[in-house]
Coordinates of C-alpha atoms and ligand atoms in Angstrom, one line a residue:
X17 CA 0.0 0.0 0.0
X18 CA 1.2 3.6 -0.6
X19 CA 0.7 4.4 3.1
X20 CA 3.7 2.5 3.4
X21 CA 5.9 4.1 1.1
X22 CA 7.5 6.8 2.8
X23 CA 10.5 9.4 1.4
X24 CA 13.3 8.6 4.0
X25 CA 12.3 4.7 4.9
X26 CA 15.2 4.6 8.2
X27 CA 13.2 7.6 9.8
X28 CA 10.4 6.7 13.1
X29 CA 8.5 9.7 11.7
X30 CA 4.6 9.3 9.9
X31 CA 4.7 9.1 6.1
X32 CA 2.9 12.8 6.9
X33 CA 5.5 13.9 8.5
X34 CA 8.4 12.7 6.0
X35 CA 6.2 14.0 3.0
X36 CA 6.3 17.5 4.3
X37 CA 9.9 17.7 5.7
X38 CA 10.9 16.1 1.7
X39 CA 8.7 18.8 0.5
X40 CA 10.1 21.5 2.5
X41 CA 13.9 20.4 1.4
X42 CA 12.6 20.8 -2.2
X43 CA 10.1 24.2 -2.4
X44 CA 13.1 25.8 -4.1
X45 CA 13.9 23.6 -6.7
X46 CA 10.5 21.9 -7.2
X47 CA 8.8 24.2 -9.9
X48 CA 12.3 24.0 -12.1
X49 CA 12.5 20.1 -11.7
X50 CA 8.8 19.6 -12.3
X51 CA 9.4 21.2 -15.8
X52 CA 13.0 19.7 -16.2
X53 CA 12.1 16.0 -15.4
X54 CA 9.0 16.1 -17.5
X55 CA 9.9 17.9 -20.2
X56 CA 7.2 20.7 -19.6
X57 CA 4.7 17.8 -20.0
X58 CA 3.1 18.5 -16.7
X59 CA 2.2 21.9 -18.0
X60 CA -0.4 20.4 -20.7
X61 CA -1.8 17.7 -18.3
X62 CA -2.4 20.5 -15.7
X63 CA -4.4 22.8 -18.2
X64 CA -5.8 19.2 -19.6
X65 CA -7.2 18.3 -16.2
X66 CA -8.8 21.9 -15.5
X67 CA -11.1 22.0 -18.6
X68 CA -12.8 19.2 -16.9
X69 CA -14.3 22.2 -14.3
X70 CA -15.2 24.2 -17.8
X71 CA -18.3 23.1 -18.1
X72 CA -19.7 23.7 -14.2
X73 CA -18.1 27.2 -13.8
X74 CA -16.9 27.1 -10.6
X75 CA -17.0 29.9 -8.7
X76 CA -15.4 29.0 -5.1
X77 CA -12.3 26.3 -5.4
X78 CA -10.2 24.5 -3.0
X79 CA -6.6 23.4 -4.4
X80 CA -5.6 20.8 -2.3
X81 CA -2.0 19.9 -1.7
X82 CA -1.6 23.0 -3.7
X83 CA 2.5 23.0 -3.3
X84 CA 3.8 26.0 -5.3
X85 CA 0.3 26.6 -6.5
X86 CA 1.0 26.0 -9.9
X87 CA -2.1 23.8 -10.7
X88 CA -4.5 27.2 -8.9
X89 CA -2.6 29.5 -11.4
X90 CA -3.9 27.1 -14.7
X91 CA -7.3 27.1 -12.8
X92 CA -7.5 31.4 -12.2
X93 CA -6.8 31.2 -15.9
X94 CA -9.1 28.6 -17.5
X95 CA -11.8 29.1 -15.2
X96 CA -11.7 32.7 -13.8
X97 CA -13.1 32.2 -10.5
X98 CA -14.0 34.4 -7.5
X99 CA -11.9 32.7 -5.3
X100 CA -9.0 29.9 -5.0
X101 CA -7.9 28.5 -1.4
X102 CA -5.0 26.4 -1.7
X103 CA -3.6 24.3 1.5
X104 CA -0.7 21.9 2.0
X105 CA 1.2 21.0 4.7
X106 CA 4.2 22.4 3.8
X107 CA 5.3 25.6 4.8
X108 CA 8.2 25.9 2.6
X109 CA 6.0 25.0 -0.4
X110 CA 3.5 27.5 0.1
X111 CA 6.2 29.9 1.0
X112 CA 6.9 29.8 -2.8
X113 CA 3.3 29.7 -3.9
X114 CA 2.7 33.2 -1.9
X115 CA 5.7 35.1 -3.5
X116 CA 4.2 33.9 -7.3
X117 CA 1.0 35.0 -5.8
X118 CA 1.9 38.4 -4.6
X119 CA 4.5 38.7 -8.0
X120 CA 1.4 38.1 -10.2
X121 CA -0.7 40.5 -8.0
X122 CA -3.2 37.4 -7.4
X123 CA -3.9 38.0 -3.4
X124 CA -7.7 38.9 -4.1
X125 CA -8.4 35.7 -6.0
X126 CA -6.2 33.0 -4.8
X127 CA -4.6 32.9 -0.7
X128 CA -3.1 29.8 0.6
X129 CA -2.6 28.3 4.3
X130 CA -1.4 25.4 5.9
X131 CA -3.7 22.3 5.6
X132 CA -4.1 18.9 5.7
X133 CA -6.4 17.1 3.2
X134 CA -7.4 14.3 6.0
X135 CA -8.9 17.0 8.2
X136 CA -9.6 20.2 6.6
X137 CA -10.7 23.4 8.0
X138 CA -13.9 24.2 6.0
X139 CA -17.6 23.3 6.7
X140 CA -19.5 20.6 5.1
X141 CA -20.5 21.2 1.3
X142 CA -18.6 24.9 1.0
X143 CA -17.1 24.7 -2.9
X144 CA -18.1 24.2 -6.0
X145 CA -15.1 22.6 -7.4
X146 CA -12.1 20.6 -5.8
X147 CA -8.8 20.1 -7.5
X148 CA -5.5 18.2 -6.8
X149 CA -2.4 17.6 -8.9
X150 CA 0.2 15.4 -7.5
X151 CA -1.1 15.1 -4.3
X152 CA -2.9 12.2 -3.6
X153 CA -0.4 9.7 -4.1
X154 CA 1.4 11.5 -0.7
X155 CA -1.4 11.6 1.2
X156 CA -1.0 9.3 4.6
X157 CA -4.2 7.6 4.7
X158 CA -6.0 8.2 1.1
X159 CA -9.3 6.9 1.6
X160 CA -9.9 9.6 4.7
X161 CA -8.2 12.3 2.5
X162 CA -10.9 11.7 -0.6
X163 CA -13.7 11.6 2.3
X164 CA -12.8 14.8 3.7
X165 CA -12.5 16.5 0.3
X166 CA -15.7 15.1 -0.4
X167 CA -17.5 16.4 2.6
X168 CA -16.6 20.1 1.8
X169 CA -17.7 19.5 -1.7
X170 CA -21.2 21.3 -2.6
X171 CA -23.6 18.9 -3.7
X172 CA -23.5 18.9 -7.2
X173 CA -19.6 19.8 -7.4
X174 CA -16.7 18.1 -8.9
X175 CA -13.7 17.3 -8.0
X176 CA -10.8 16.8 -10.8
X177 CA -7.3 14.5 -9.5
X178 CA -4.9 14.6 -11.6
X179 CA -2.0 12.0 -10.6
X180 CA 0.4 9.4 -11.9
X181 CA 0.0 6.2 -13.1
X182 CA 1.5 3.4 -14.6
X183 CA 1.9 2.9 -18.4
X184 CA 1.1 -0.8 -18.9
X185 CA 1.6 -1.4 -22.9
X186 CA 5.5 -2.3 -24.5
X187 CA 7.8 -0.8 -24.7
X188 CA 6.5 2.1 -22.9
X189 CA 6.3 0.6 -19.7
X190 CA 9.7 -0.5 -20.4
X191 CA 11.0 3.0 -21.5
X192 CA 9.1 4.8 -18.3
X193 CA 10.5 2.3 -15.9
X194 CA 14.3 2.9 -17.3
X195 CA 13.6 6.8 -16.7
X196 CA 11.7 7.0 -13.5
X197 CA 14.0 4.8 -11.8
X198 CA 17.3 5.6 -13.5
X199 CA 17.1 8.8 -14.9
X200 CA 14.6 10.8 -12.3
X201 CA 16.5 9.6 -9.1
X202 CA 20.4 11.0 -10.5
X203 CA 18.7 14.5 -11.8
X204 CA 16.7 14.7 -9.1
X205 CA 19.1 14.5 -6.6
X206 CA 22.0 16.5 -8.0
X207 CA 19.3 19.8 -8.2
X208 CA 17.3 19.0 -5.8
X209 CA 20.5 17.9 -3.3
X210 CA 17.6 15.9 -1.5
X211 CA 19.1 11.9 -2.1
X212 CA 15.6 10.3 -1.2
X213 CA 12.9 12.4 -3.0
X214 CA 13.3 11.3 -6.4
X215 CA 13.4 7.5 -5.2
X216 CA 10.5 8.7 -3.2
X217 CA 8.7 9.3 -6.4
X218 CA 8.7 6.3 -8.5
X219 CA 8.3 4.5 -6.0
X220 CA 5.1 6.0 -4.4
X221 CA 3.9 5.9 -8.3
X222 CA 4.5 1.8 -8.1
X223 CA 2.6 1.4 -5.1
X224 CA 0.0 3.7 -6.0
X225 CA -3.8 2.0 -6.6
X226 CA -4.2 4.1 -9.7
X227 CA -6.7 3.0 -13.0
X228 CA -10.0 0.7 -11.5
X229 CA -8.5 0.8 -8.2
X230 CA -8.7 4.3 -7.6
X231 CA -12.2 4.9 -8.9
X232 CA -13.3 2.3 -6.5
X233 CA -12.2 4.1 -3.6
X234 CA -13.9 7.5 -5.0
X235 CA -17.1 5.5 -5.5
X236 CA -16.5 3.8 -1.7
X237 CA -15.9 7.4 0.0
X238 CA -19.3 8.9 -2.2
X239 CA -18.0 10.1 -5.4
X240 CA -20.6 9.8 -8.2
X241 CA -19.7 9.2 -11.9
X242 CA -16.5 8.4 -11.4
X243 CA -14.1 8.5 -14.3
X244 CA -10.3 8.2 -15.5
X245 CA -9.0 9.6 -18.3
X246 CA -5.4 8.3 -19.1
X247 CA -2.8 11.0 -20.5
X248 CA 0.4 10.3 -22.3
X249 CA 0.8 6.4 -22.8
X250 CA -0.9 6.2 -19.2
X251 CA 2.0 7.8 -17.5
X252 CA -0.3 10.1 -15.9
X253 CA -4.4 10.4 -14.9
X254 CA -7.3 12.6 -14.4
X255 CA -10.1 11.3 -12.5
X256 CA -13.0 13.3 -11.5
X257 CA -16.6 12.4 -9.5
X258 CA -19.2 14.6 -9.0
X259 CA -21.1 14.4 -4.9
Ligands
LIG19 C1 4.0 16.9 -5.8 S1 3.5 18.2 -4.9 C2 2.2 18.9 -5.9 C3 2.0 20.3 -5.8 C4 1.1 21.0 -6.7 N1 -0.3 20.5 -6.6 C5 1.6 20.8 -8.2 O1 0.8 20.4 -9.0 O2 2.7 21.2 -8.5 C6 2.6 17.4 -3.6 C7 2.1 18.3 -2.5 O3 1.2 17.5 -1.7 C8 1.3 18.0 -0.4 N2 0.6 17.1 0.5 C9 1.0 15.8 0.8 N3 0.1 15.3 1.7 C10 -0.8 16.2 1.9 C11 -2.0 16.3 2.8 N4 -2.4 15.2 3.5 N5 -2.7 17.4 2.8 C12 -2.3 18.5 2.1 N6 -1.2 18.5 1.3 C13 -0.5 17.4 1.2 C14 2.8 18.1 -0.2 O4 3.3 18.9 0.9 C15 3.2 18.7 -1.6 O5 3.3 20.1 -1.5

């Protein structure tokens, strides 16, 4: 199980714990990696995963796991909403997502505070639309984190996960193996000077229950309509459900 999976295995610390102490060690270099190591990919599977909220025209979102807030910014400009709340639980993260914010004069649309996505600090059924990129798979206990994001989801609003998955089909699965556990790791490490986050990462994406397995668990926790939509050979995934 991905609970199990933690960044820095020899530590007695929670996988929540390690995930936001990794995080913290990589805000800096994290927004220049994510484009590096995925050869500005991520940026088309982002605004991919947002048109999915086109048709509702959200008004109020949460970002969860927002990080450097990158996935918010694709939303403020798809979607144009009144307001973006993004949480995390790492500081150093959304230490980076508030300077982009205040650079691109953003503070009266999009503000961003500490914030676990197993026990969130909003009332029942508060936004229209709920969006996470990258986040899931980190998440300590996954099934409570999709209940909680489901309880503070208006009837009637959708949530959109974008995540990575596993590319099943020769010689792609082949070819993403040899990079995500060769390639990723020695990049990742030399800018990121972090030795276990990059090892982290393929390995979180192996034990992940992506595809079928996923959907189940949105279905389990409420979701309606649950649905996956595989991007780029399967190396990536939006699923969204509707409450
Ligand atoms: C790979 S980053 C993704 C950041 C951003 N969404 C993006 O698309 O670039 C994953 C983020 O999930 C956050 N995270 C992990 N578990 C979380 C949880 N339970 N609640 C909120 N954020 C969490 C981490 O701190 C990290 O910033």
């Amino acid at each position: 199980m991905s609970e199990n999976i933690t960044p820095y295995q020899s530590q007695n610390a929670t996988k929540k714990e390690q995930v936001a102490t990794m995080f913290n060690n990589i805000s800096k270099t994290y927004d220049f990696l994510n484009h590096f190591l995925s050869l500005g990919i991520d940026i088309i599977w982002r605004k991919r995963a947002i048109k999915e909220l086109k048709s509702i025209k959200p008004r109020i979102i949460l970002d969860v796991a927002t990080g450097t807030g990158d996935f918010a910014f694709e939303a403020i400009n798809i979607l144009k909403p009144e307001k973006i709340i993004g949480v995390d639980i790492s500081e150093g993260m959304l230490e980076v997502a508030r300077k982009k914010i205040n650079d691109r004069k953003l503070q009266h649309i999009f503000s961003v505070q500490m914030g676990d996505s197993e026990g969130l600090q909003f009332t029942d059924d508060h936004f229209d639309a709920i969006t996470v990129a990258f986040g899931v798979r980190n998440y300590q206990n996954l099934e409570k984190g999709l209940a909680d994001m489901y309880r503070v989801l208006k009837p009637g609003g959708k949530i959109v996960i974008l995540e990575f998955s596993k590319p099943r089909a020769f010689p792609i699965k082949q070819a993403y193996n040899f990079y995500s556990n060769q390639v990723l790791p020695f990049f990742g490490k030399v800018f990121s000077k972090d030795n276990c986050a990059y090892t982290y990462l393929p390995e979180s994406v192996a034990a992940f229950p992506d595809g079928e397995d996923f959907i189940k668990l949105m279905d389990k926790v409420g979701f309606k309509k649950s649905n996956d939509i595989r991007l780029t050979f399967g190396i990536s995934a939006i699923y969204t459900g509707v409450k």
